[in-house]
Coordinates of C-alpha atoms in Angstrom, one line a residue:
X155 CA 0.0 0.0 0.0
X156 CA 1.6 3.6 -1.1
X157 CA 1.8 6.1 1.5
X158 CA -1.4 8.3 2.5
X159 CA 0.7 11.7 1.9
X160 CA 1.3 10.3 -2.0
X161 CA -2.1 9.7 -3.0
X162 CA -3.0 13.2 -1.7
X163 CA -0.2 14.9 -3.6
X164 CA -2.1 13.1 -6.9
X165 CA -5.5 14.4 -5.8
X166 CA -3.7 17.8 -5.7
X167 CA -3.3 18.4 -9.2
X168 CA 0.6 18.5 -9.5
X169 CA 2.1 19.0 -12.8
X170 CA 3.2 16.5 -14.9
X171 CA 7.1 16.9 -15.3
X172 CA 7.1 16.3 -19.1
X173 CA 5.1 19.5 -19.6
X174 CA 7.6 21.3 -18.4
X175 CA 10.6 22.7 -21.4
X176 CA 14.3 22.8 -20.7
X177 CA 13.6 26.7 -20.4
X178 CA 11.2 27.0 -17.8
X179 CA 12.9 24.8 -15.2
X180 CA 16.0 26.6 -15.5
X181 CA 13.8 29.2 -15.1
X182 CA 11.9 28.0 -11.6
X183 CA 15.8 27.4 -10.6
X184 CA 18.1 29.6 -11.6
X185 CA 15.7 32.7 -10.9
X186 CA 17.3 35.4 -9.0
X187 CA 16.6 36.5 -5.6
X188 CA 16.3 39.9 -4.5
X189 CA 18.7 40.9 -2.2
X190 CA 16.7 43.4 0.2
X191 CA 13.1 44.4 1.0
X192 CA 13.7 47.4 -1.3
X193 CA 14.0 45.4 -4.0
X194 CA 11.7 43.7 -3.5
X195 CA 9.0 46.2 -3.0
X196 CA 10.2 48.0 -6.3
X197 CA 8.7 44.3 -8.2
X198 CA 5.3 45.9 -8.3
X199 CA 2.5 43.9 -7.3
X200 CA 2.5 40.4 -7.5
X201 CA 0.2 38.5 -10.4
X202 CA 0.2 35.1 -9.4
X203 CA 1.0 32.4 -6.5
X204 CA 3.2 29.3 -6.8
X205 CA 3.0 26.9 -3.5
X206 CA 4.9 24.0 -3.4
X207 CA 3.2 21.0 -3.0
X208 CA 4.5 19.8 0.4
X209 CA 3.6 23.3 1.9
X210 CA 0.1 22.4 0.3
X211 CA -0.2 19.5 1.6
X212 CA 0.7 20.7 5.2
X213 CA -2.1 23.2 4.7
X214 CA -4.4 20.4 4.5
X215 CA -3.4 18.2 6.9
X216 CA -3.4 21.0 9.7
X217 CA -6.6 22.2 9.0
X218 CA -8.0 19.4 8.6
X219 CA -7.1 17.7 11.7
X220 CA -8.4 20.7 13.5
X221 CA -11.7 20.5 12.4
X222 CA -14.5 22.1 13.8
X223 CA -11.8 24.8 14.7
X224 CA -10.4 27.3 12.7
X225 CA -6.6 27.5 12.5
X226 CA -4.0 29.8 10.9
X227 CA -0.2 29.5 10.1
X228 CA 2.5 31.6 8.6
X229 CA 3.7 31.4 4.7
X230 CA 7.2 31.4 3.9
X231 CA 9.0 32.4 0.5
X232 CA 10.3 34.5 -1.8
X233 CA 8.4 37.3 -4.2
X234 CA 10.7 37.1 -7.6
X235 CA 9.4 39.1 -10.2
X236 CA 5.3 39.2 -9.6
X237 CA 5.3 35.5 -8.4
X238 CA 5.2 35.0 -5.0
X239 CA 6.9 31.4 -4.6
X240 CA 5.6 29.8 -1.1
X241 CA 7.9 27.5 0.2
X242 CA 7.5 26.7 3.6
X243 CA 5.0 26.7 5.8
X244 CA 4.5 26.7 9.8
X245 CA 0.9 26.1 12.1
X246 CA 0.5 29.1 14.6
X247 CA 0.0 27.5 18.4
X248 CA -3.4 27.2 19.3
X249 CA -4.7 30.0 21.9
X250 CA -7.4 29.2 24.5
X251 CA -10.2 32.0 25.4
X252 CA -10.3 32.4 28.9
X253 CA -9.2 35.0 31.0
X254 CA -7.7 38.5 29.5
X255 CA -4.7 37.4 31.4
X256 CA -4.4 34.5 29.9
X257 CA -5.0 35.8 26.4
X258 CA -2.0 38.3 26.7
X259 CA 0.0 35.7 28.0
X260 CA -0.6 33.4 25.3
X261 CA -0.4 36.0 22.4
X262 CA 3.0 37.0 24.0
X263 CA 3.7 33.1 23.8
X264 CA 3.0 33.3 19.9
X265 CA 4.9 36.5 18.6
X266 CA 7.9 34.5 21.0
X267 CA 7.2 30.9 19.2
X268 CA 7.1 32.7 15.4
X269 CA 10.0 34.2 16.4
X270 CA 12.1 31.3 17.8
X271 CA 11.2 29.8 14.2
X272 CA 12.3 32.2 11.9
X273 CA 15.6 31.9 13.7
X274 CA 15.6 28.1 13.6
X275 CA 14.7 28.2 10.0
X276 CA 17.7 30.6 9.2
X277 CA 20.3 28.2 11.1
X278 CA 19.2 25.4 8.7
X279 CA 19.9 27.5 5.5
X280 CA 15.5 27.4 5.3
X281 CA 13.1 30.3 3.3
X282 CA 12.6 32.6 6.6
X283 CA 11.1 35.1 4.5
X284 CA 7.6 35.6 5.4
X285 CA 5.1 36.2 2.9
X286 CA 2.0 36.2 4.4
X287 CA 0.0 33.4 6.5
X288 CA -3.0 30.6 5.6
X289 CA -5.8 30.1 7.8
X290 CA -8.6 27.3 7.1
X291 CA -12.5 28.7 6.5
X292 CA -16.1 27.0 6.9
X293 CA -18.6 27.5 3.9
X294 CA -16.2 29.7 1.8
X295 CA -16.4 32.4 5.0
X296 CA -13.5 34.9 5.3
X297 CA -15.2 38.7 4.7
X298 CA -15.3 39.6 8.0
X299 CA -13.3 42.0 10.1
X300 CA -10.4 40.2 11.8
X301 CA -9.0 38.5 7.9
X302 CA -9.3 41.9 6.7
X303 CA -7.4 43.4 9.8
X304 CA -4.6 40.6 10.1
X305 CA -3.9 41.1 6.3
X306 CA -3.5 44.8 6.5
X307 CA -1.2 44.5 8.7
X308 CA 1.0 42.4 7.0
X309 CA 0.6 44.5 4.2
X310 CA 1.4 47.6 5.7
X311 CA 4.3 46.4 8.0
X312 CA 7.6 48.0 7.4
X313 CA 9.4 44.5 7.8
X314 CA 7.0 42.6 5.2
X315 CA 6.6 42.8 1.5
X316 CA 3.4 44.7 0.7
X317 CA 3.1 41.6 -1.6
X318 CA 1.9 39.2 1.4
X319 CA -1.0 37.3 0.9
X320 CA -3.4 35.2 2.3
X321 CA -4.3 31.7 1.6
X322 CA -7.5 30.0 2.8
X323 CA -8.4 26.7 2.3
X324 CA -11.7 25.4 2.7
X325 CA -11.9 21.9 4.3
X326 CA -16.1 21.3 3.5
X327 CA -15.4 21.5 -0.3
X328 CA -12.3 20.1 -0.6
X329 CA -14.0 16.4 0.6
X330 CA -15.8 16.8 -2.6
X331 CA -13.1 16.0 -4.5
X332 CA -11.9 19.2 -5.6
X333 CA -9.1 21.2 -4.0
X334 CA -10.2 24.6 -2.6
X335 CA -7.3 26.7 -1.9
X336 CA -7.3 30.4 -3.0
X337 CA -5.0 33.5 -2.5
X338 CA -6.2 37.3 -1.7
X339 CA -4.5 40.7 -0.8
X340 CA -6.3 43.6 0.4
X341 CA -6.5 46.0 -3.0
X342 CA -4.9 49.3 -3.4
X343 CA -7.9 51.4 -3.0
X344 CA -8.7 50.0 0.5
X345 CA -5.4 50.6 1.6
X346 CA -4.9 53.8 0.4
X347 CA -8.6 54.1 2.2
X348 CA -6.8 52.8 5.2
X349 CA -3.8 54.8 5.3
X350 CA -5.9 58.2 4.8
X351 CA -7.8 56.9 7.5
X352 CA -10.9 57.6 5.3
X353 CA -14.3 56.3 6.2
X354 CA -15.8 56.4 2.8
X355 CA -17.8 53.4 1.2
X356 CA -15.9 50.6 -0.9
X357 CA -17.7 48.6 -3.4
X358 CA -17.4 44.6 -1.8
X359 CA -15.6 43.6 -5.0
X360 CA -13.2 45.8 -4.5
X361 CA -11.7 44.8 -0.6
X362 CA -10.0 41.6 -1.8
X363 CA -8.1 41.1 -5.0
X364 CA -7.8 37.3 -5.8
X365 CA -4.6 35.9 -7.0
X366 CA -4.0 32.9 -9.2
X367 CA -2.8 30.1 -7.6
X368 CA -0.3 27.1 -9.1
X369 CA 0.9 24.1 -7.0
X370 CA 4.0 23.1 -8.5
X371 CA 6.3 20.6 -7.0
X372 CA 10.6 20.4 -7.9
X373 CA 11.3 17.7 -10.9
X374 CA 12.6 15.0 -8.9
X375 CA 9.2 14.8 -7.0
X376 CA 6.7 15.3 -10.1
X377 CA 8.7 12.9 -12.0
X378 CA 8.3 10.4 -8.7
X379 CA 4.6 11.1 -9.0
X380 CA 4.6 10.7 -12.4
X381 CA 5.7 7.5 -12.4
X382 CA 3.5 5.9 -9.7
X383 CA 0.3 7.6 -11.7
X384 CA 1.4 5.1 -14.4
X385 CA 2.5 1.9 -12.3
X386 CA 0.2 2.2 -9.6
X387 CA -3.1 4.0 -11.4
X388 CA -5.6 1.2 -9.2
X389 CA -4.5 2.3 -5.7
X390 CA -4.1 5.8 -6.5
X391 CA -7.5 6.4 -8.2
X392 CA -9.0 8.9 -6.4
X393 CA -12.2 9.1 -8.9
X394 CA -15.6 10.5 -7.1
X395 CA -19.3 9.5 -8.0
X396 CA -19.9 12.0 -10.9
X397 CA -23.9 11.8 -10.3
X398 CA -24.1 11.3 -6.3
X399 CA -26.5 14.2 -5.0
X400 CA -25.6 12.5 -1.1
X401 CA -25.5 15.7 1.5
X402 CA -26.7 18.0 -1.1
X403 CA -29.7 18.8 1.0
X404 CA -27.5 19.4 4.4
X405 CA -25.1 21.9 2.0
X406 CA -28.3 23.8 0.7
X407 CA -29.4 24.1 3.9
X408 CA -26.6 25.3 5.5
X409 CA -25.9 27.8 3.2
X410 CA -29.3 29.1 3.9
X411 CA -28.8 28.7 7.6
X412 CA -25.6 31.1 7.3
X413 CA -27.4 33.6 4.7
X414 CA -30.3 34.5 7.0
X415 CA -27.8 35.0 9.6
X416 CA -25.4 37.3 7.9
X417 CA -28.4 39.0 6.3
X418 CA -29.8 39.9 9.9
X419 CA -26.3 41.4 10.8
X420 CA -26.6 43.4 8.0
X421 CA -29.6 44.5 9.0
X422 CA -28.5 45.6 12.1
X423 CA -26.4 47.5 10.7
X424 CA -28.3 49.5 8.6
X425 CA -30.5 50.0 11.6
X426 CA -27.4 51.3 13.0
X427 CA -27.4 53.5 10.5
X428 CA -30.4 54.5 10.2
X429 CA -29.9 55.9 14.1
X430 CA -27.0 57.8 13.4
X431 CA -28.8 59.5 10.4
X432 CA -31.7 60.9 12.7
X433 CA -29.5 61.4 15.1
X434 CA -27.4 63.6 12.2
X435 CA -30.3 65.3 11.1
X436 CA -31.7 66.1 14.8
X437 CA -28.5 68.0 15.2
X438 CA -28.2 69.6 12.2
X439 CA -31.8 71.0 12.7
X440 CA -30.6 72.4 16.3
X441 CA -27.8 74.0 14.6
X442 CA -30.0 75.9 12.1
X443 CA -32.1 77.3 14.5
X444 CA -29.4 77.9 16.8
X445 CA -27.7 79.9 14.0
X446 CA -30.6 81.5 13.1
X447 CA -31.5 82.9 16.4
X448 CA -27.9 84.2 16.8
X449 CA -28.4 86.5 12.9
X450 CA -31.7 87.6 14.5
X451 CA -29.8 88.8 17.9
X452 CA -27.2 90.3 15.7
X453 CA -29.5 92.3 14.1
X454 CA -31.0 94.1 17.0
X455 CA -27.7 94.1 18.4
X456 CA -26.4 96.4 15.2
X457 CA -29.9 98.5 15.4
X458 CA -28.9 99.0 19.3
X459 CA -25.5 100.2 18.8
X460 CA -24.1 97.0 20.2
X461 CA -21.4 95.0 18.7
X462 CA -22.1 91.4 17.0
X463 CA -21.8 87.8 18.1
X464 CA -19.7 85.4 16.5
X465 CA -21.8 83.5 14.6
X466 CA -19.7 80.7 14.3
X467 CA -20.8 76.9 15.6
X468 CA -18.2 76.1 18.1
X469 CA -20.6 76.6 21.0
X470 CA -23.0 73.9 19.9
X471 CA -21.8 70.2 20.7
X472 CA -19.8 68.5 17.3
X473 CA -21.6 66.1 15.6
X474 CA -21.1 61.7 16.3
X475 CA -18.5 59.9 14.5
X476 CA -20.2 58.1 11.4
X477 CA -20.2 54.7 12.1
X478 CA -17.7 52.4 9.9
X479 CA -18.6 51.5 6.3
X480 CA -16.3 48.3 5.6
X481 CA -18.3 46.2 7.8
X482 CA -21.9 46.7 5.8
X483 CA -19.5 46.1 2.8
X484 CA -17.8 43.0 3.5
X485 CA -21.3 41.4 4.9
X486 CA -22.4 42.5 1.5
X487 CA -19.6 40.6 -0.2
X488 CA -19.5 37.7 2.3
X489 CA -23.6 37.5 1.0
X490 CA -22.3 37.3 -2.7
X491 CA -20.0 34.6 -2.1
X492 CA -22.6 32.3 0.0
X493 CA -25.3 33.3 -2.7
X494 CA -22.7 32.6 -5.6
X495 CA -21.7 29.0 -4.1
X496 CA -25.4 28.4 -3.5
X497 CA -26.3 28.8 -7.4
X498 CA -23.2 26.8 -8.7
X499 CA -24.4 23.9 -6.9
X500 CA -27.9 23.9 -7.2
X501 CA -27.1 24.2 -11.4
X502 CA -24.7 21.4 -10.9
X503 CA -27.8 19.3 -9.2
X504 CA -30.4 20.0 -11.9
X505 CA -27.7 19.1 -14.6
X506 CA -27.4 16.0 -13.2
X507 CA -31.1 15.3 -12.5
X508 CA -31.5 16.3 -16.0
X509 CA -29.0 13.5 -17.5
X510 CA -30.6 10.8 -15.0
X511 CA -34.1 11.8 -15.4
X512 CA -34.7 13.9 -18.8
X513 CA -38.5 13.2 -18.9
X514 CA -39.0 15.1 -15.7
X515 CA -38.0 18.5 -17.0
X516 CA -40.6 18.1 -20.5

């Protein structure tokens, strides 16, 4: 019997080695390496993802052990030219919620583990550049605040690439049979929105920017691979019923489950909202009459002989902070997704209803 960790590399996709020319390996090995983070930066933006396909593969495994909890880890690389090239990869220690105490103590115990790592990795001659971090999501969920917070600051650090990225990997699809891995980056509007500490409205397409992503592994190991696919093609088949419809009704029903949920959020916000602008409008009125009352006083001050009053609005109380827009906004494209997912797989369903049982549908 091959080895677990082999058949999962097939199910992964990895490129067949004979694809490959002379020119592009030399290429993926001989490319050179920038020297400092200025160089770096002065790339541009990156255009695509490569991971390797043990760091894939490690993804998996960690978040999938972990299930029903979410977990995270850091990214390690190099970003040569617009490709961001993940090589290594590292599971962040597991924090419990219990007391604040505790919670300090045990972020403190993190930032100390990550950094006893990168040291570790440097002795042994290892990528200890880090180029972003992986976390594992349930139902295609990762619009909310704390991704979007954790990525800007990897972005905006002074001691990371603004190239890093996230990767999330989604353990409930991936059982179908097909690998769900993707890569994002906060876009360059939202951070200059950030960075201008601007509160203005950002369409939901345009908070994440999704990156290609290629799992490529180094010719000795796809030519390994290779040659099992053709030797051992029984025990590595990893075909899937094409026309099983088994826990459709649990998916649909989840999906729904998390939409009405999100859309009542969503709805508290508005209602948020909603308060603020009265509360806006109240003001403004008081403000109107207050300043009108003030021109009148003016007035008869002036036919009295008197001097004016400044008729300025620094006596009145200054008006509430307007709540944050990027939470209605990533709700909004957290809602997109779920209803996106929701359609694909209900069309996937009727099509293959439709090829079982065409004489239903006439």
């Amino acid at each position: 019997v091959l080895p677990q960790y082999v058949a999962s590399a097939l199910t992964l996709g990895v490129f067949d080695l004979r694809t490959q020319s002379n020119s592009e390996m030399k290429s993926a090995v001989y490319a050179p390496v920038p020297d400092s983070l200025e160089e770096v930066q002065a790339q541009g933006p990156v255009r695509e993802v490569h991971i390797d396909g043990l760091v894939a593969l490690k993804i998996v495994k960690h978040c999938n052990e972990n299930l029903p909890s979410m977990v995270a880890g850091s990214l390690l690389g190099l970003d040569v030219d617009g490709v961001l090239e993940v090589t290594y990869s590292y599971p962040f220690p597991t924090t419990r919620a219990d007391t604040d105490g505790e919670d300090a103590a045990e972020d403190s115990d993190g930032q100390n583990y990550q950094i006893e790592m990168m040291k570790m990795l440097r002795e042994v001659n290892m990528d200890n550049n880090c180029v972003g971090w992986y976390r594992s999501t349930h139902m295609g969920t990762f619009s909310m605040n704390d991704v979007v917070e954790y990525q800007y600051g990897y972005q905006s650090s002074e001691d990371l690439s603004d190239n890093s990225v996230v990767i999330l990997y989604n353990p409930s699809h991936s059982k179908k049979g097909h690998l769900d891995i993707k890569a994002f980056r906060l876009s360059d509007e939202y951070m200059h929105l950030r960075q201008t500490r601007k509160n203005n409205f950002v369409k939901p397409a345009n908070i994440f920017v999704e990156l290609p992503v290629k799992i490529k592994n180094a010719g000795h190991i796809a030519g390994f691979i290779r040659c099992l696919q053709d030797t051992h093609k029984e025990e590595l088949s990893t075909e899937f019923e094409p026309l099983a419809l088994s826990g459709s009704d649990t998916y649909v029903e989840r999906h729904l489950e998390l939409m009405s949920s999100w859309t009542d959020d969503l709805m508290k916000k508005q209602h948020n909202f909603l308060l603020y602008s009265r509360s806006v409008a109240k003001s403004r009125q008081e403000q109107i009459r207050w300043l009108n009352h003030r021109i009148q006083d003016n007035a008869q001050r002036v036919e009295d002989g008197e001097s004016p009053l400044p008729e300025t609005l620094t006596e009145l109380k200054s008006l509430d902070d307007e709540p944050p827009k990027i939470g209605s906004s990533l709700m909004l494209g957290q809602l997109g997704l779920y209803t996106a997912q929701l359609n694909h797989h209900v069309d996937s369903n009727f099509e293959k209803l439709f090829a079982v049982f065409p004489d239903v549908f006439f």
